[in-house]
Amino acid sequence: GAGVSQSPSNKVTEKGKDVELRCDPISGHTALYWYRQSLGQGLEFLIYFQGNSAPDKSGLPSDRFSAERTGGSVSTLTIQRTQQEDSAVYLCASSLGGARGGPYEQYFGPGTRLTVT
Amino acid sequence: KNEVEQSPQNLTAQEGEFITINCSYSVGISALHWLQQHPGGGIVSLFMLSSGKKKHGRLIATINIQEKHSSLHITASHPRDSAVYICAVKYGNQFYFGTGTSLTVIP
């Protein structure tokens, strides 16, 4: 079956512009995560969605970052007024989730490489 | 916050060697995830475990909850195993990641 997909695969934007990154999780996966991987750094948690529950936004680095998940499926990560330090690979992962069962493996998308010039 | 440390940071091995990568964390967790990232490639899940030991092909993962430590073993290593191996621990809703171990297996 189809895996996690992300678009675009690469995005170059000018400092100060807004960008939207999209994630299509695996069908039936209720949990969705966004991560950021800066050059030479480890992965950094950004935000977590589980079903219809309020998202865990505790990893978002500033109020310029926001994310939504429509219909419990597709998610969009928005970065407003981009800065050069936002340049990174943004990864999305999905998994089965919920209070019962688990732990559930995450399935990662290919990532979006964002370059802010 | 959960501090996750991996060792070694870099590892070079001859084909056929037995390889061990270690992961330690600071706070009790609900699960630990081993991931593989190839150069320029995506991230693949290897194991998710909360206790004991799991085996898949030439890969073995163990976790010691009391000692807050996990190991990933690769038996009969092969050049195609060359990749970055990442340990991630689940704490609450979040995953905390180690900085990865870069493995190079020489033919």
Coordinates of C-alpha atoms in Angstrom, one line a residue:
Chain A
G1 CA 0.0 0.0 0.0
A2 CA 1.0 3.6 -0.2
G3 CA 3.3 5.0 2.4
V4 CA 3.5 8.5 3.9
S5 CA 3.9 11.1 1.2
Q6 CA 5.0 14.7 1.5
S7 CA 5.0 17.6 -0.8
P8 CA 6.8 19.5 -2.1
S9 CA 10.0 17.5 -1.9
N10 CA 12.1 20.6 -2.1
K11 CA 11.2 24.2 -1.4
V12 CA 13.3 27.3 -1.8
T13 CA 11.9 30.5 -0.5
E14 CA 13.0 34.0 0.3
K15 CA 13.3 35.2 3.9
G16 CA 10.1 36.6 5.1
K17 CA 7.8 34.5 2.9
D18 CA 5.3 32.0 4.2
V19 CA 5.5 28.4 3.2
E20 CA 3.1 25.4 3.5
L21 CA 4.3 21.9 3.7
R22 CA 1.9 19.0 3.2
C23 CA 1.8 15.5 4.6
D24 CA -0.5 12.6 3.5
P25 CA -0.3 9.9 6.1
I26 CA -1.0 6.2 5.6
S27 CA -4.7 5.5 5.5
G28 CA -6.1 4.5 8.8
H29 CA -3.2 5.9 10.8
T30 CA -4.6 8.1 13.5
A31 CA -1.4 9.5 14.9
L32 CA 0.7 12.0 12.9
Y33 CA 4.0 13.7 13.8
W34 CA 6.0 16.5 12.4
Y35 CA 9.7 16.7 12.9
R36 CA 12.6 18.9 11.8
Q37 CA 16.1 17.8 10.9
S38 CA 18.6 20.6 10.6
L39 CA 21.9 20.0 8.9
G40 CA 24.1 17.9 11.1
Q41 CA 21.5 17.8 13.9
G42 CA 19.2 15.1 15.2
L43 CA 15.5 15.0 14.6
E44 CA 13.5 17.5 16.6
F45 CA 9.8 17.0 17.5
L46 CA 7.5 19.7 16.4
I47 CA 3.9 18.6 16.8
Y48 CA 1.7 15.6 17.3
F49 CA -1.9 14.9 16.3
Q50 CA -3.9 11.9 17.6
G51 CA -7.3 11.4 16.1
N52 CA -9.7 14.2 17.0
S53 CA -7.8 15.2 20.1
A54 CA -6.2 18.6 20.6
P55 CA -2.7 18.5 19.1
D56 CA 0.5 18.5 21.2
K57 CA 2.2 21.7 20.0
S58 CA 4.9 21.8 22.6
G59 CA 7.7 21.3 20.1
L60 CA 6.9 24.2 17.9
P61 CA 9.9 26.6 18.1
S62 CA 8.0 29.8 17.7
D63 CA 4.6 31.2 17.0
R64 CA 5.5 31.5 13.3
F65 CA 5.0 27.7 13.1
S66 CA 1.5 26.2 13.0
A67 CA 0.0 23.0 11.8
E68 CA -3.5 21.6 11.2
R69 CA -4.9 18.3 10.3
T70 CA -8.1 18.2 8.3
G71 CA -10.5 15.3 8.6
G72 CA -8.1 13.3 10.6
S73 CA -6.0 12.7 7.5
V74 CA -3.9 15.3 5.6
S75 CA -1.8 17.7 7.6
T76 CA -0.3 21.0 6.7
L77 CA 2.7 22.6 8.5
T78 CA 2.8 26.4 7.9
I79 CA 5.8 28.6 8.6
Q80 CA 5.1 32.3 8.5
R81 CA 7.7 35.0 7.8
T82 CA 10.4 32.4 7.2
Q83 CA 13.9 32.9 8.6
Q84 CA 17.2 31.4 7.4
E85 CA 17.4 29.3 10.6
D86 CA 14.2 27.5 9.4
S87 CA 16.2 25.8 6.7
A88 CA 16.0 22.1 7.4
V89 CA 14.3 18.9 6.3
Y90 CA 10.8 18.7 7.6
L91 CA 9.6 15.1 8.1
C92 CA 6.2 13.7 8.7
A93 CA 5.5 10.4 10.3
S94 CA 2.3 8.5 10.9
S95 CA 1.3 5.5 13.0
L96 CA -1.6 3.6 14.4
G97 CA -2.3 5.2 17.7
G98 CA -4.7 5.6 20.6
A99 CA -4.8 4.7 24.2
R100 CA -5.1 1.0 23.7
G101 CA -2.4 -1.3 22.3
G102 CA 1.0 -0.2 21.1
P103 CA 3.7 0.8 21.0
Y104 CA 3.2 1.6 17.4
E105 CA 5.9 2.0 14.8
Q106 CA 6.1 5.3 13.0
Y107 CA 6.3 5.3 9.2
F108 CA 8.2 8.3 7.9
G109 CA 7.6 10.3 4.7
P110 CA 10.5 11.3 2.4
G111 CA 10.6 14.8 3.9
T112 CA 10.5 18.3 2.5
R113 CA 13.9 20.1 2.2
L114 CA 13.3 23.8 2.9
T115 CA 15.9 26.3 2.0
V116 CA 15.4 29.9 3.1
T117 CA 17.6 32.4 1.2
Chain B
K1 CA 12.8 16.4 28.5
N2 CA 14.5 13.1 27.9
E3 CA 18.3 13.1 27.1
V4 CA 19.2 10.5 24.6
E5 CA 22.8 9.5 24.0
Q6 CA 24.1 7.2 21.4
S7 CA 27.5 5.6 21.1
P8 CA 29.6 5.5 19.1
Q9 CA 28.9 8.5 16.9
N10 CA 30.8 7.0 14.0
L11 CA 31.7 3.4 13.3
T12 CA 33.7 1.7 10.6
A13 CA 33.6 -2.0 10.3
Q14 CA 34.8 -4.7 7.9
E15 CA 32.2 -6.7 6.1
G16 CA 31.1 -9.7 8.2
E17 CA 31.8 -8.1 11.6
F18 CA 29.4 -8.1 14.4
I19 CA 28.3 -4.5 15.2
T20 CA 26.8 -3.0 18.4
I21 CA 25.2 0.5 18.7
N22 CA 24.2 1.7 22.1
C23 CA 21.5 4.1 23.3
S24 CA 21.0 5.5 26.8
Y25 CA 18.3 7.7 28.0
S26 CA 17.7 9.7 31.2
V27 CA 14.0 9.3 32.0
G28 CA 11.6 6.3 32.0
I29 CA 9.9 5.8 28.7
S30 CA 7.0 3.9 27.2
A31 CA 8.8 2.7 24.1
L32 CA 12.1 2.9 22.2
H33 CA 12.4 3.1 18.4
W34 CA 15.4 2.2 16.3
L35 CA 15.5 3.9 12.9
Q36 CA 17.7 3.7 9.9
Q37 CA 18.5 6.7 7.6
H38 CA 20.4 6.2 4.4
P39 CA 22.4 9.1 2.8
G40 CA 20.0 11.3 1.0
G41 CA 17.2 8.8 1.7
G42 CA 14.3 8.5 4.0
I43 CA 14.0 7.1 7.4
V44 CA 13.0 3.5 7.9
S45 CA 11.7 2.0 11.1
L46 CA 13.7 -1.0 12.3
F47 CA 12.2 -1.8 15.7
M48 CA 9.8 -0.5 18.2
L49 CA 10.2 -2.1 21.6
S50 CA 9.2 -1.5 25.2
S51 CA 10.8 -4.6 26.8
G52 CA 13.0 -7.5 26.1
K53 CA 14.4 -8.3 22.7
K54 CA 13.4 -8.3 19.1
K55 CA 15.0 -9.9 16.1
H56 CA 14.5 -9.3 12.4
G57 CA 16.9 -11.0 10.0
R58 CA 20.4 -10.0 10.9
L59 CA 19.2 -7.2 13.2
I60 CA 18.7 -7.7 17.0
A61 CA 17.4 -5.0 19.4
T62 CA 17.4 -5.3 23.1
I63 CA 16.2 -3.0 25.9
N64 CA 16.9 -2.9 29.6
I65 CA 14.3 -0.8 31.2
Q66 CA 15.9 -0.7 34.6
E67 CA 19.2 0.5 33.2
K68 CA 17.6 2.8 30.7
H69 CA 19.7 1.3 27.9
S70 CA 19.1 -0.3 24.5
S71 CA 21.4 -1.9 22.0
L72 CA 21.1 -2.5 18.3
H73 CA 23.2 -5.4 17.0
I74 CA 23.9 -6.3 13.4
T75 CA 25.3 -9.7 12.7
A76 CA 27.4 -10.5 9.6
S77 CA 27.5 -6.8 8.6
H78 CA 27.3 -5.9 4.9
P79 CA 28.1 -2.7 3.0
R80 CA 24.4 -2.2 2.4
D81 CA 24.1 -1.8 6.1
S82 CA 26.0 1.5 5.8
A83 CA 23.6 4.2 7.1
V84 CA 22.9 6.4 10.1
Y85 CA 21.1 4.5 12.9
I86 CA 19.0 6.6 15.2
C87 CA 17.5 5.8 18.6
A88 CA 14.3 7.5 19.6
V89 CA 12.5 7.3 22.9
K90 CA 8.8 7.8 23.5
Y91 CA 8.1 10.0 26.5
G92 CA 4.5 11.1 26.8
N93 CA 3.3 12.1 23.3
Q94 CA 6.8 13.0 22.1
F95 CA 9.7 11.2 20.7
Y96 CA 13.2 12.3 21.7
F97 CA 16.0 11.4 19.3
G98 CA 19.7 10.6 19.6
T99 CA 22.0 12.3 17.2
G100 CA 22.6 9.0 15.4
T101 CA 25.5 6.6 14.8
S102 CA 27.0 6.7 11.3
L103 CA 28.0 3.2 10.2
T104 CA 30.2 2.4 7.3
V105 CA 30.8 -1.2 6.4
I106 CA 33.8 -1.7 4.2
P107 CA 33.8 -4.6 1.7

